[in-house]
């Protein structure tokens, strides 16, 4: 995973409905295969912090080099473990929002669908999405830092990082850190969807982190439709077919709840 740049962005929460062009409704309703790429912004209205929003973003308050790299874990596993444990608790305390639920409804309505998420919070699954791939892992899961085995149950003393019962190595969150590769099966499925879909919705992502940020261009190059849903401008905004400038918890229900006409 690598990043295009780290500009701070100003975020505004637009709770008002946006104007959705009729053409877009028609294209969506005609589409055989719809894919959606989501980022931290879709969970913002649930109360989960994004990464790059100025002031409120996690990377405005914490240094990713000290928390989200293999080197950071090697230097200070306890600090990294505790930070993810804190985030895991925060995520467990919130609920999916109207944006997550609208994507569940969209999955039900179209004949082929894939939700590609960069989020590790599991809120899409809790809302009811089933056809999805997680590009950056899931914070609820833990794996052995040496063998990569997923560990279902672990226990540890308060002041220690738990260890793998098999090999004794530290356990770590099953998320993708900077400098690490994405899970291959997830990336292959995401690229295949981006290449084959008729419409790609790009929701709540700053489009700064690759390879996820490259997926919309796979769709665009084929002449299929790319739609950005984001209250703020991103590097993608000038290269997509439609930009819906609003909060996903407002815009997605608007987009999906309209009568499905062909
Ligand atoms: P970012 O924090 O980079 O971007 C969040 C985006 O959500 C911004 O473009 C905001 O404008 C937008 N946004 C904010 N509120 C919104 C709302 N209510 N509705 C819709 N959009 C809203 O998050 P990501 O693009 O997801 O990696 O970041 C990509 C990756 O970088 C993350 O997966 C994470 C991080 O390092 C890992 O944790 C592995």
Short mmCIF file of N, CA and C in Angstrom, two decimals, residues 46-115:
data_model
loop_
_atom_site.label_atom_id
_atom_site.label_comp_id
_atom_site.label_asym_id
_atom_site.label_seq_id
_atom_site.Cartn_x
_atom_site.Cartn_y
_atom_site.Cartn_z
N UNK A 46 -21.25 7.51 11.30
CA UNK A 46 -21.44 6.59 12.43
C UNK A 46 -20.60 7.02 13.62
N UNK A 47 -19.71 7.99 13.38
CA UNK A 47 -18.84 8.45 14.47
C UNK A 47 -17.45 7.85 14.44
N UNK A 48 -17.08 7.21 13.30
CA UNK A 48 -15.72 6.67 13.18
C UNK A 48 -14.86 7.74 12.51
N UNK A 49 -13.71 8.03 13.09
CA UNK A 49 -12.84 9.07 12.52
C UNK A 49 -12.28 8.64 11.17
N UNK A 50 -12.19 9.59 10.24
CA UNK A 50 -11.51 9.32 8.97
C UNK A 50 -10.00 9.43 9.23
N UNK A 51 -9.20 9.36 8.16
CA UNK A 51 -7.75 9.44 8.34
C UNK A 51 -7.19 10.81 8.00
N UNK A 52 -7.66 11.39 6.87
CA UNK A 52 -6.97 12.57 6.36
C UNK A 52 -7.76 13.86 6.48
N UNK A 53 -8.96 13.83 7.08
CA UNK A 53 -9.67 15.09 7.26
C UNK A 53 -8.89 15.94 8.27
N UNK A 54 -8.75 17.22 7.94
CA UNK A 54 -7.98 18.12 8.81
C UNK A 54 -8.61 18.14 10.20
N UNK A 55 -7.81 18.17 11.21
CA UNK A 55 -8.21 18.20 12.62
C UNK A 55 -8.84 16.90 13.14
N UNK A 56 -9.89 16.40 12.45
CA UNK A 56 -10.58 15.22 13.00
C UNK A 56 -9.97 13.91 12.52
N UNK A 57 -9.19 13.94 11.44
CA UNK A 57 -8.63 12.70 10.88
C UNK A 57 -7.59 12.08 11.81
N UNK A 58 -7.55 10.74 11.81
CA UNK A 58 -6.59 10.05 12.69
C UNK A 58 -5.16 10.46 12.40
N UNK A 59 -4.83 10.64 11.09
CA UNK A 59 -3.44 10.97 10.76
C UNK A 59 -3.11 12.44 11.06
N UNK A 60 -4.10 13.22 11.48
CA UNK A 60 -3.81 14.58 11.95
C UNK A 60 -3.38 14.53 13.41
N UNK A 61 -3.76 13.43 14.10
CA UNK A 61 -3.48 13.34 15.54
C UNK A 61 -2.41 12.31 15.87
N UNK A 62 -2.27 11.32 14.98
CA UNK A 62 -1.31 10.24 15.25
C UNK A 62 -0.39 10.11 14.05
N UNK A 63 0.84 9.65 14.31
CA UNK A 63 1.82 9.49 13.22
C UNK A 63 1.73 8.07 12.67
N UNK A 64 1.30 7.92 11.40
CA UNK A 64 1.16 6.57 10.85
C UNK A 64 2.47 5.79 10.86
N UNK A 65 3.61 6.49 10.78
CA UNK A 65 4.90 5.78 10.78
C UNK A 65 5.18 5.10 12.11
N UNK A 66 4.50 5.60 13.17
CA UNK A 66 4.70 5.01 14.51
C UNK A 66 3.62 4.01 14.87
N UNK A 67 2.59 3.88 13.99
CA UNK A 67 1.45 3.03 14.35
C UNK A 67 1.01 2.06 13.26
N UNK A 68 1.36 2.33 12.03
CA UNK A 68 0.79 1.54 10.93
C UNK A 68 1.84 1.12 9.92
N UNK A 69 2.98 0.68 10.42
CA UNK A 69 4.02 0.12 9.55
C UNK A 69 4.60 -1.12 10.25
N UNK A 70 5.17 -2.06 9.50
CA UNK A 70 5.82 -3.21 10.14
C UNK A 70 6.94 -2.75 11.06
N UNK A 71 7.67 -1.69 10.67
CA UNK A 71 8.77 -1.18 11.49
C UNK A 71 8.28 -0.67 12.85
N UNK A 72 7.13 0.00 12.84
CA UNK A 72 6.57 0.52 14.09
C UNK A 72 6.24 -0.64 15.03
N UNK A 73 5.70 -1.72 14.47
CA UNK A 73 5.35 -2.88 15.30
C UNK A 73 6.62 -3.55 15.84
N UNK A 74 7.64 -3.62 15.00
CA UNK A 74 8.90 -4.24 15.46
C UNK A 74 9.53 -3.41 16.58
N UNK A 75 9.44 -2.08 16.45
CA UNK A 75 10.06 -1.21 17.45
C UNK A 75 9.28 -1.19 18.76
N UNK A 76 7.94 -1.14 18.63
CA UNK A 76 7.13 -0.99 19.84
C UNK A 76 5.79 -1.70 19.66
N UNK A 77 5.79 -3.04 19.77
CA UNK A 77 4.56 -3.80 19.53
C UNK A 77 3.42 -3.41 20.48
N UNK A 78 3.77 -3.05 21.69
CA UNK A 78 2.74 -2.72 22.69
C UNK A 78 1.98 -1.45 22.29
N UNK A 79 2.73 -0.45 21.84
CA UNK A 79 2.07 0.80 21.45
C UNK A 79 1.10 0.55 20.28
N UNK A 80 1.57 -0.23 19.30
CA UNK A 80 0.73 -0.52 18.13
C UNK A 80 -0.48 -1.35 18.55
N UNK A 81 -0.26 -2.39 19.35
CA UNK A 81 -1.36 -3.26 19.79
C UNK A 81 -2.42 -2.43 20.54
N UNK A 82 -1.97 -1.58 21.44
CA UNK A 82 -2.91 -0.78 22.25
C UNK A 82 -3.71 0.20 21.39
N UNK A 83 -3.06 0.76 20.38
CA UNK A 83 -3.76 1.73 19.53
C UNK A 83 -4.89 1.04 18.75
N UNK A 84 -4.60 -0.15 18.23
CA UNK A 84 -5.63 -0.89 17.50
C UNK A 84 -6.71 -1.41 18.45
N UNK A 85 -6.32 -1.78 19.68
CA UNK A 85 -7.32 -2.23 20.66
C UNK A 85 -8.28 -1.08 20.97
N UNK A 86 -7.74 0.12 21.07
CA UNK A 86 -8.56 1.33 21.32
C UNK A 86 -9.52 1.56 20.16
N UNK A 87 -9.01 1.46 18.92
CA UNK A 87 -9.88 1.66 17.75
C UNK A 87 -10.94 0.55 17.66
N UNK A 88 -10.53 -0.69 18.00
CA UNK A 88 -11.48 -1.81 17.96
C UNK A 88 -12.65 -1.56 18.90
N UNK A 89 -12.34 -1.03 20.07
CA UNK A 89 -13.39 -0.71 21.05
C UNK A 89 -14.31 0.39 20.54
N UNK A 90 -13.73 1.41 19.92
CA UNK A 90 -14.54 2.53 19.40
C UNK A 90 -15.49 2.05 18.33
N UNK A 91 -14.99 1.20 17.44
CA UNK A 91 -15.80 0.70 16.33
C UNK A 91 -16.94 -0.18 16.86
N UNK A 92 -16.63 -0.97 17.90
CA UNK A 92 -17.66 -1.87 18.47
C UNK A 92 -18.78 -1.06 19.10
N UNK A 93 -18.50 0.18 19.47
CA UNK A 93 -19.49 0.98 20.18
C UNK A 93 -20.40 1.79 19.24
N UNK A 94 -20.16 1.74 17.93
CA UNK A 94 -20.99 2.54 17.01
C UNK A 94 -21.83 1.62 16.12
N UNK A 95 -22.73 2.24 15.36
CA UNK A 95 -23.66 1.47 14.52
C UNK A 95 -23.49 1.88 13.06
N UNK A 96 -23.82 0.97 12.13
CA UNK A 96 -23.84 1.36 10.71
C UNK A 96 -24.83 2.49 10.49
N UNK A 97 -24.60 3.31 9.46
CA UNK A 97 -25.50 4.44 9.20
C UNK A 97 -26.28 4.24 7.89
N UNK A 98 -27.04 5.26 7.53
CA UNK A 98 -27.93 5.16 6.35
C UNK A 98 -27.15 4.88 5.06
N UNK A 99 -25.90 5.33 4.99
CA UNK A 99 -25.07 5.07 3.80
C UNK A 99 -24.75 3.59 3.67
N UNK A 100 -24.33 2.97 4.79
CA UNK A 100 -24.06 1.52 4.77
C UNK A 100 -25.33 0.77 4.36
N UNK A 101 -26.45 1.18 4.94
CA UNK A 101 -27.72 0.44 4.68
C UNK A 101 -28.16 0.60 3.22
N UNK A 102 -27.90 1.77 2.64
CA UNK A 102 -28.28 1.97 1.23
C UNK A 102 -27.51 1.03 0.32
N UNK A 103 -26.27 0.73 0.67
CA UNK A 103 -25.47 -0.20 -0.16
C UNK A 103 -25.99 -1.63 -0.03
N UNK A 104 -26.57 -1.96 1.11
CA UNK A 104 -27.20 -3.29 1.27
C UNK A 104 -28.40 -3.37 0.32
N UNK A 105 -29.16 -2.28 0.27
CA UNK A 105 -30.34 -2.23 -0.61
C UNK A 105 -29.91 -2.31 -2.08
N UNK A 106 -28.82 -1.63 -2.42
CA UNK A 106 -28.32 -1.65 -3.80
C UNK A 106 -27.90 -3.07 -4.19
N UNK A 107 -27.24 -3.76 -3.28
CA UNK A 107 -26.82 -5.15 -3.54
C UNK A 107 -28.04 -6.02 -3.87
N UNK A 108 -29.16 -5.74 -3.20
CA UNK A 108 -30.39 -6.51 -3.41
C UNK A 108 -31.02 -6.20 -4.77
N UNK A 109 -30.83 -4.96 -5.24
CA UNK A 109 -31.55 -4.52 -6.43
C UNK A 109 -30.88 -4.86 -7.76
N UNK A 110 -29.55 -4.92 -7.79
CA UNK A 110 -28.89 -5.11 -9.09
C UNK A 110 -28.49 -6.57 -9.28
N UNK A 111 -28.38 -7.00 -10.55
CA UNK A 111 -28.14 -8.43 -10.75
C UNK A 111 -26.72 -8.83 -10.36
N UNK A 112 -25.73 -7.97 -10.61
CA UNK A 112 -24.39 -8.29 -10.13
C UNK A 112 -23.86 -7.09 -9.35
N UNK A 113 -23.22 -7.36 -8.22
CA UNK A 113 -22.79 -6.29 -7.34
C UNK A 113 -21.51 -6.69 -6.61
N UNK A 114 -20.60 -5.75 -6.42
CA UNK A 114 -19.48 -6.01 -5.50
C UNK A 114 -19.14 -4.73 -4.75
N UNK A 115 -19.06 -4.87 -3.45
CA UNK A 115 -18.64 -3.77 -2.59
C UNK A 115 -17.16 -3.98 -2.25
#
